[in-house]
XYZ file of C-alpha atoms in Angstrom:
387
model
C 3.855 -9.179 -1.588
C 8.090 -10.713 4.609
C 10.746 -9.328 6.665
C 13.444 -6.742 6.544
C 15.251 -5.953 3.336
C 18.115 -3.573 2.818
C 16.770 -1.199 0.214
C 20.029 -0.615 -1.587
C 20.537 -4.322 -2.120
C 16.876 -4.861 -2.963
C 16.825 -2.096 -5.522
C 20.003 -3.315 -7.160
C 18.669 -6.875 -7.282
C 15.429 -5.860 -8.947
C 17.135 -3.463 -11.299
C 19.703 -6.091 -12.302
C 16.878 -8.561 -12.866
C 14.981 -6.092 -14.992
C 18.161 -5.070 -16.776
C 18.957 -8.664 -17.583
C 15.506 -9.126 -19.048
C 15.862 -5.931 -21.037
C 19.268 -6.943 -22.337
C 17.937 -10.318 -23.424
C 15.107 -8.592 -25.281
C 16.916 -5.629 -26.749
C 14.865 -5.742 -29.903
C 11.606 -5.426 -27.998
C 9.733 -2.335 -29.075
C 7.423 -2.409 -26.070
C 9.592 -0.063 -24.023
C 8.870 2.730 -26.445
C 5.786 4.827 -25.881
C 2.794 3.211 -27.551
C 4.670 0.256 -28.983
C 3.056 -3.180 -29.052
C 5.248 -5.355 -31.238
C 6.998 -8.464 -29.966
C 9.935 -9.982 -31.852
C 9.385 -13.246 -33.682
C 11.750 -15.161 -31.399
C 9.536 -14.311 -28.400
C 6.965 -16.848 -29.582
C 7.495 -20.419 -28.555
C 5.050 -23.119 -29.605
C 2.082 -24.287 -27.627
C 3.686 -27.433 -26.200
C 2.601 -26.810 -22.599
C 4.819 -27.075 -19.538
C 3.749 -29.828 -17.103
C 6.365 -29.158 -14.394
C 5.971 -25.371 -14.530
C 2.208 -25.768 -14.595
C 2.222 -27.939 -11.444
C 4.363 -25.383 -9.615
C 2.105 -22.554 -10.784
C -1.023 -24.343 -9.534
C 0.505 -24.772 -6.083
C 1.559 -21.123 -5.909
C -1.890 -19.926 -6.972
C -3.595 -22.104 -4.355
C -1.407 -20.615 -1.618
C -1.939 -17.020 -2.791
C -5.720 -17.467 -2.876
C -5.919 -18.110 0.876
C -7.804 -15.435 2.785
C -7.360 -16.635 6.383
C -3.831 -15.257 6.768
C -3.160 -14.011 10.323
C -1.557 -10.597 10.888
C 2.193 -11.035 10.548
C 3.251 -7.398 10.842
C 5.130 -5.629 13.614
C 4.064 -6.244 17.177
C 6.279 -3.644 18.831
C 7.295 -0.045 18.249
C 7.113 3.481 19.641
C 3.955 4.940 21.157
C 2.183 7.625 19.141
C 3.952 10.958 18.750
C 1.457 13.830 18.839
C 0.966 16.957 16.789
C 2.317 15.848 13.394
C 1.215 16.638 9.838
C 1.667 14.587 6.674
C 1.274 15.552 3.027
C 0.478 12.748 0.569
C 1.649 13.738 -2.915
C -0.281 11.549 -5.372
C 0.981 10.642 -8.819
C -2.670 10.890 -9.839
C -5.785 10.294 -7.796
C -7.375 8.728 -10.871
C -5.089 5.758 -10.182
C -7.236 3.691 -7.782
C -4.167 2.232 -6.078
C -2.777 5.655 -5.246
C -6.182 6.818 -4.065
C -6.626 3.716 -1.914
C -3.262 4.193 -0.225
C -4.051 7.867 0.382
C -7.362 6.924 1.998
C -5.554 4.435 4.222
C -3.172 7.185 5.325
C -6.147 9.420 6.157
C -7.834 6.693 8.195
C -4.705 5.880 10.188
C -3.934 9.560 10.771
C -7.365 10.067 12.333
C -6.610 7.267 14.782
C -3.132 8.478 15.713
C -4.291 12.128 15.809
C -2.373 13.718 12.929
C -3.362 16.060 10.110
C -3.192 14.842 6.493
C -3.376 16.754 3.231
C -3.466 15.126 -0.214
C -2.059 16.991 -3.245
C -2.849 15.508 -6.666
C -0.046 15.607 -9.237
C -2.493 14.900 -12.053
C -0.322 12.227 -13.651
C 1.968 14.616 -15.534
C 5.647 15.411 -14.819
C 4.899 19.113 -14.464
C 1.924 18.472 -12.220
C 3.841 16.101 -9.958
C 6.751 18.535 -9.647
C 4.341 21.353 -8.787
C 2.606 19.167 -6.211
C 5.949 18.263 -4.593
C 6.985 21.917 -4.525
C 3.736 22.802 -2.790
C 4.216 19.973 -0.310
C 7.748 21.063 0.627
C 6.622 24.698 0.968
C 4.001 23.633 3.522
C 6.844 22.351 5.753
C 4.910 19.333 7.043
C 6.268 16.739 9.440
C 6.506 14.246 6.578
C 5.778 13.765 2.876
C 4.520 10.627 1.110
C 5.763 10.085 -2.439
C 2.648 8.387 -3.743
C 3.298 6.248 -6.798
C 5.950 8.172 -8.733
C 9.716 8.102 -9.173
C 11.439 10.365 -6.603
C 14.150 11.114 -9.168
C 11.541 12.913 -11.276
C 11.306 15.492 -8.460
C 14.952 15.456 -7.398
C 15.094 19.195 -6.649
C 12.070 19.029 -4.362
C 13.402 15.880 -2.687
C 16.692 17.670 -2.023
C 14.859 20.642 -0.501
C 12.843 18.344 1.747
C 16.048 16.707 2.918
C 17.615 20.114 3.619
C 14.553 21.035 5.669
C 14.720 17.784 7.625
C 11.382 16.491 6.297
C 11.350 12.674 6.200
C 10.063 11.104 2.996
C 8.249 7.795 2.700
C 7.408 6.237 -0.640
C 4.390 4.227 -1.689
C 5.306 2.285 -4.843
C 7.983 4.921 -5.364
C 10.781 2.394 -5.928
C 10.832 -1.196 -7.202
C 11.687 -2.642 -3.777
C 10.351 -2.191 -0.248
C 12.440 -0.759 2.564
C 14.750 2.209 3.207
C 16.683 3.909 0.418
C 19.776 6.099 0.498
C 19.677 7.291 -3.133
C 17.088 8.768 -3.283
C 16.831 9.189 0.476
C 13.586 7.650 1.706
C 12.989 6.569 5.279
C 11.291 3.574 3.679
C 9.289 2.547 0.613
C 6.004 0.757 1.265
C 5.049 -1.777 -1.365
C 4.614 -5.443 -1.982
C 7.581 -7.189 -3.572
C 7.374 -6.631 -7.300
C 8.975 -10.027 -7.927
C 6.162 -11.771 -6.049
C 3.395 -9.814 -7.778
C 4.913 -10.513 -11.185
C 5.434 -14.191 -10.440
C 1.911 -14.905 -9.182
C 0.358 -12.996 -12.112
C 2.276 -15.107 -14.613
C 1.643 -18.277 -12.619
C -2.077 -17.595 -12.645
C -2.018 -17.385 -16.458
C -0.024 -20.613 -16.686
C -2.289 -22.394 -14.202
C -5.555 -21.092 -15.630
C -4.563 -21.961 -19.202
C -2.912 -25.294 -18.322
C 0.184 -23.956 -20.029
C -1.399 -22.998 -23.358
C -2.033 -19.254 -23.732
C -1.685 -16.274 -26.040
C -1.042 -13.253 -23.837
C -1.189 -9.481 -24.177
C 0.739 -7.534 -21.520
C -0.212 -3.941 -20.652
C 2.231 -1.606 -18.893
C 3.190 2.003 -18.252
C 6.900 2.310 -19.042
C 7.008 5.874 -17.683
C 6.781 4.535 -14.111
C 9.890 2.561 -13.077
C 7.937 0.356 -10.665
C 5.402 -0.544 -13.369
C 8.057 -1.044 -16.027
C 10.078 -3.396 -13.836
C 6.931 -5.312 -12.916
C 5.958 -5.897 -16.540
C 9.471 -7.000 -17.480
C 9.419 -9.543 -14.659
C 5.957 -10.761 -15.717
C 7.295 -11.202 -19.228
C 10.218 -13.215 -17.931
C 7.985 -15.409 -15.758
C 5.565 -16.091 -18.616
C 8.522 -17.246 -20.708
C 9.177 -20.124 -18.280
C 6.304 -21.973 -19.962
C 6.992 -22.877 -23.612
C 3.267 -23.130 -24.289
C 2.648 -19.479 -23.415
C 3.086 -17.041 -26.286
C 3.457 -13.317 -25.663
C 1.442 -11.782 -28.476
C 1.922 -8.089 -27.680
C 3.508 -5.800 -25.128
C 1.407 -2.635 -24.902
C 2.879 0.519 -23.373
C -0.015 2.803 -22.440
C 0.685 5.447 -19.779
C -1.883 5.282 -16.986
C -2.719 8.959 -17.526
C -3.688 8.113 -21.134
C -5.395 4.794 -20.423
C -8.992 5.971 -20.717
C -8.452 7.469 -24.172
C -5.996 4.976 -25.643
C -6.894 1.572 -24.236
C -10.200 1.082 -26.125
C -8.512 1.907 -29.430
C -5.525 -0.338 -28.763
C -7.709 -3.236 -27.613
C -9.828 -3.004 -30.765
C -6.678 -3.168 -32.862
C -5.329 -6.134 -30.889
C -8.600 -8.038 -31.241
C -8.498 -7.483 -34.978
C -4.877 -8.681 -35.203
C -4.964 -11.725 -32.944
C -8.631 -12.758 -32.771
C -8.936 -16.143 -31.002
C -5.166 -16.407 -30.415
C -5.586 -13.844 -27.645
C -6.689 -15.922 -24.647
C -5.251 -14.062 -21.618
C -4.155 -10.579 -20.585
C -1.985 -9.241 -17.778
C -1.950 -5.545 -16.863
C 0.244 -3.774 -14.330
C -2.901 -2.028 -13.043
C -6.545 -3.105 -13.001
C -7.776 0.145 -14.521
C -6.722 -0.978 -18.004
C -9.565 -3.514 -17.982
C -12.132 -0.899 -17.000
C -11.071 1.035 -20.086
C -10.850 -2.112 -22.238
C -14.379 -3.307 -21.442
C -16.183 -1.184 -24.075
C -13.893 -2.491 -26.829
C -14.353 -6.104 -25.729
C -18.094 -5.570 -25.579
C -18.217 -3.939 -29.003
C -16.331 -6.911 -30.462
C -18.922 -9.304 -29.047
C -16.580 -10.805 -26.437
C -18.212 -12.393 -23.401
C -17.518 -10.721 -20.086
C -16.378 -14.039 -18.649
C -13.686 -14.383 -21.319
C -11.669 -15.176 -23.308
C -9.543 -13.163 -23.084
C -9.244 -13.939 -19.370
C -7.774 -10.874 -17.696
C -5.689 -10.472 -14.546
C -4.544 -7.205 -12.988
C -1.119 -7.281 -11.366
C -2.233 -4.500 -8.982
C -3.810 -2.689 -7.364
C -7.107 -4.383 -6.564
C -9.390 -1.358 -6.513
C -13.157 -1.688 -5.853
C -14.106 -1.574 -9.532
C -11.747 -4.482 -10.238
C -13.428 -6.595 -7.567
C -16.814 -5.652 -9.006
C -15.746 -6.696 -12.514
C -14.424 -9.992 -11.181
C -17.541 -10.699 -9.123
C -19.882 -9.940 -12.042
C -17.742 -11.627 -14.703
C -17.248 -8.442 -16.690
C -13.900 -8.583 -18.529
C -11.711 -9.374 -15.546
C -11.120 -12.742 -13.924
C -8.490 -12.073 -11.244
C -6.388 -9.436 -9.559
C -3.294 -9.338 -7.380
C -4.522 -6.677 -4.968
C -2.408 -4.500 -2.771
C -3.703 -4.245 0.803
C -4.091 -0.521 0.208
C -5.616 0.442 3.542
C -3.060 -1.649 5.438
C -0.254 0.075 3.535
C -1.694 3.474 4.440
C -1.618 2.475 8.109
C 1.914 1.179 7.683
C 2.994 4.542 6.227
C 1.732 6.346 9.338
C 3.466 3.801 11.571
C 6.729 4.247 9.659
C 6.545 8.030 10.092
C 5.945 7.500 13.804
C 9.100 5.383 13.950
C 11.039 8.085 12.099
C 9.859 10.771 14.527
C 10.856 8.530 17.448
C 14.363 7.920 16.154
C 13.637 4.266 15.384
C 14.484 2.356 12.193
C 11.853 1.341 9.650
C 9.792 -1.713 10.577
C 10.850 -3.800 7.569
C 7.330 -5.155 7.134
C 6.186 -6.264 3.669
C 2.652 -7.569 3.127
C 2.409 -11.041 1.544
C 1.131 -11.482 -2.001
C -2.559 -12.284 -2.467
C -4.647 -13.408 -5.442
C -8.347 -12.543 -5.635
C -10.949 -14.239 -7.844
C -14.734 -14.554 -7.722
C -14.275 -17.806 -5.795
C -12.472 -16.264 -2.809
C -13.389 -12.563 -2.706
C -16.814 -13.169 -1.095
C -18.310 -10.068 -2.733
C -15.624 -7.830 -1.169
C -14.558 -4.663 -2.960
C -11.009 -4.569 -1.624
C -8.342 -6.828 -0.146
C -8.410 -5.873 3.502
C -6.647 -8.511 5.610
C -7.500 -8.738 9.274
C -5.554 -7.734 12.345
C -3.491 -4.742 11.231
C -5.701 -2.020 12.698
C -5.682 -3.688 16.092
C -1.946 -4.352 15.791
C -1.019 -0.753 15.031
C -3.426 0.608 17.670
C -1.680 -1.519 20.290
C 1.721 -0.204 19.214
C 0.586 3.436 19.229
C -1.444 3.168 22.424
C -4.542 4.368 20.566
């Protein structure tokens, strides 16, 4: 969602990409809290896009494969003993954050470390308080779980002063180490790949003729950049029309999404054929509004989550209940990777540079699974750690 990437370069590349998209769409109101309007010049007629469609179909076919062998690190330091890790969660109501935290717990049990999870509750004040508590505990390491490190800059500075290494999970737009803010590494799929395959699925599924609503949380830099890239990728097909760009903070999704979806259905009716959301949970919250409007669970609208692939998303996809696809993060794998990266930090080694490849899950290839859990990583990390 791979190889080593220099974080500074990666972050600049993604930010320049996102900035270019933002500059080209300066009149877009979607970056404002709660806005859903799209400028008139964002619509392009439904003429289709044969060449783009063919490329999208090929990309989707590749991403749907499930028999991908483990391609992560095969070497590294043996397990260091007696360490403690605090996972500071943006909010444990975000299934992606919770899944990564559970992966960290599982891996820590194997390597023999203690783990504590502190829930930031999804609010700036709550996240800052959680980070302050984490630093005060003086653990061996802290995970920045799904929020912008700059939003807790004072706590990050104190952790650095105390010599506590920090590792991010979806904390920055790009994977790999970061100097500003200082993270040993940031564990995530590549946002460009997640955005691209989400848009390509819409183009492929619709044969290049779609009316799309895009849901995002502009308060999270990672999510904001992802949605801007999705928007850009959708625009490569002239037959795809972006109907609305909905900014609904994840913390407010349960209360606001049903209301916004009802309004969108009233405005666009049958023009709305597909949806893309930066997180699957939007479709859990949207389901009651779709149901109340008499929409079939199997679509339209046909809905794809551009992360994180939580169990409820797989269940909706399997049962045909208001979600058709997801681009799941390998959440457990990433939790194990976080523990391995800490072990490298404690051993004076550089970050591994591993990035998990992008995957696309549908009812046809999920085989009744409730998560994307590729094979081989547990055995691979156990061999490295000697556990």
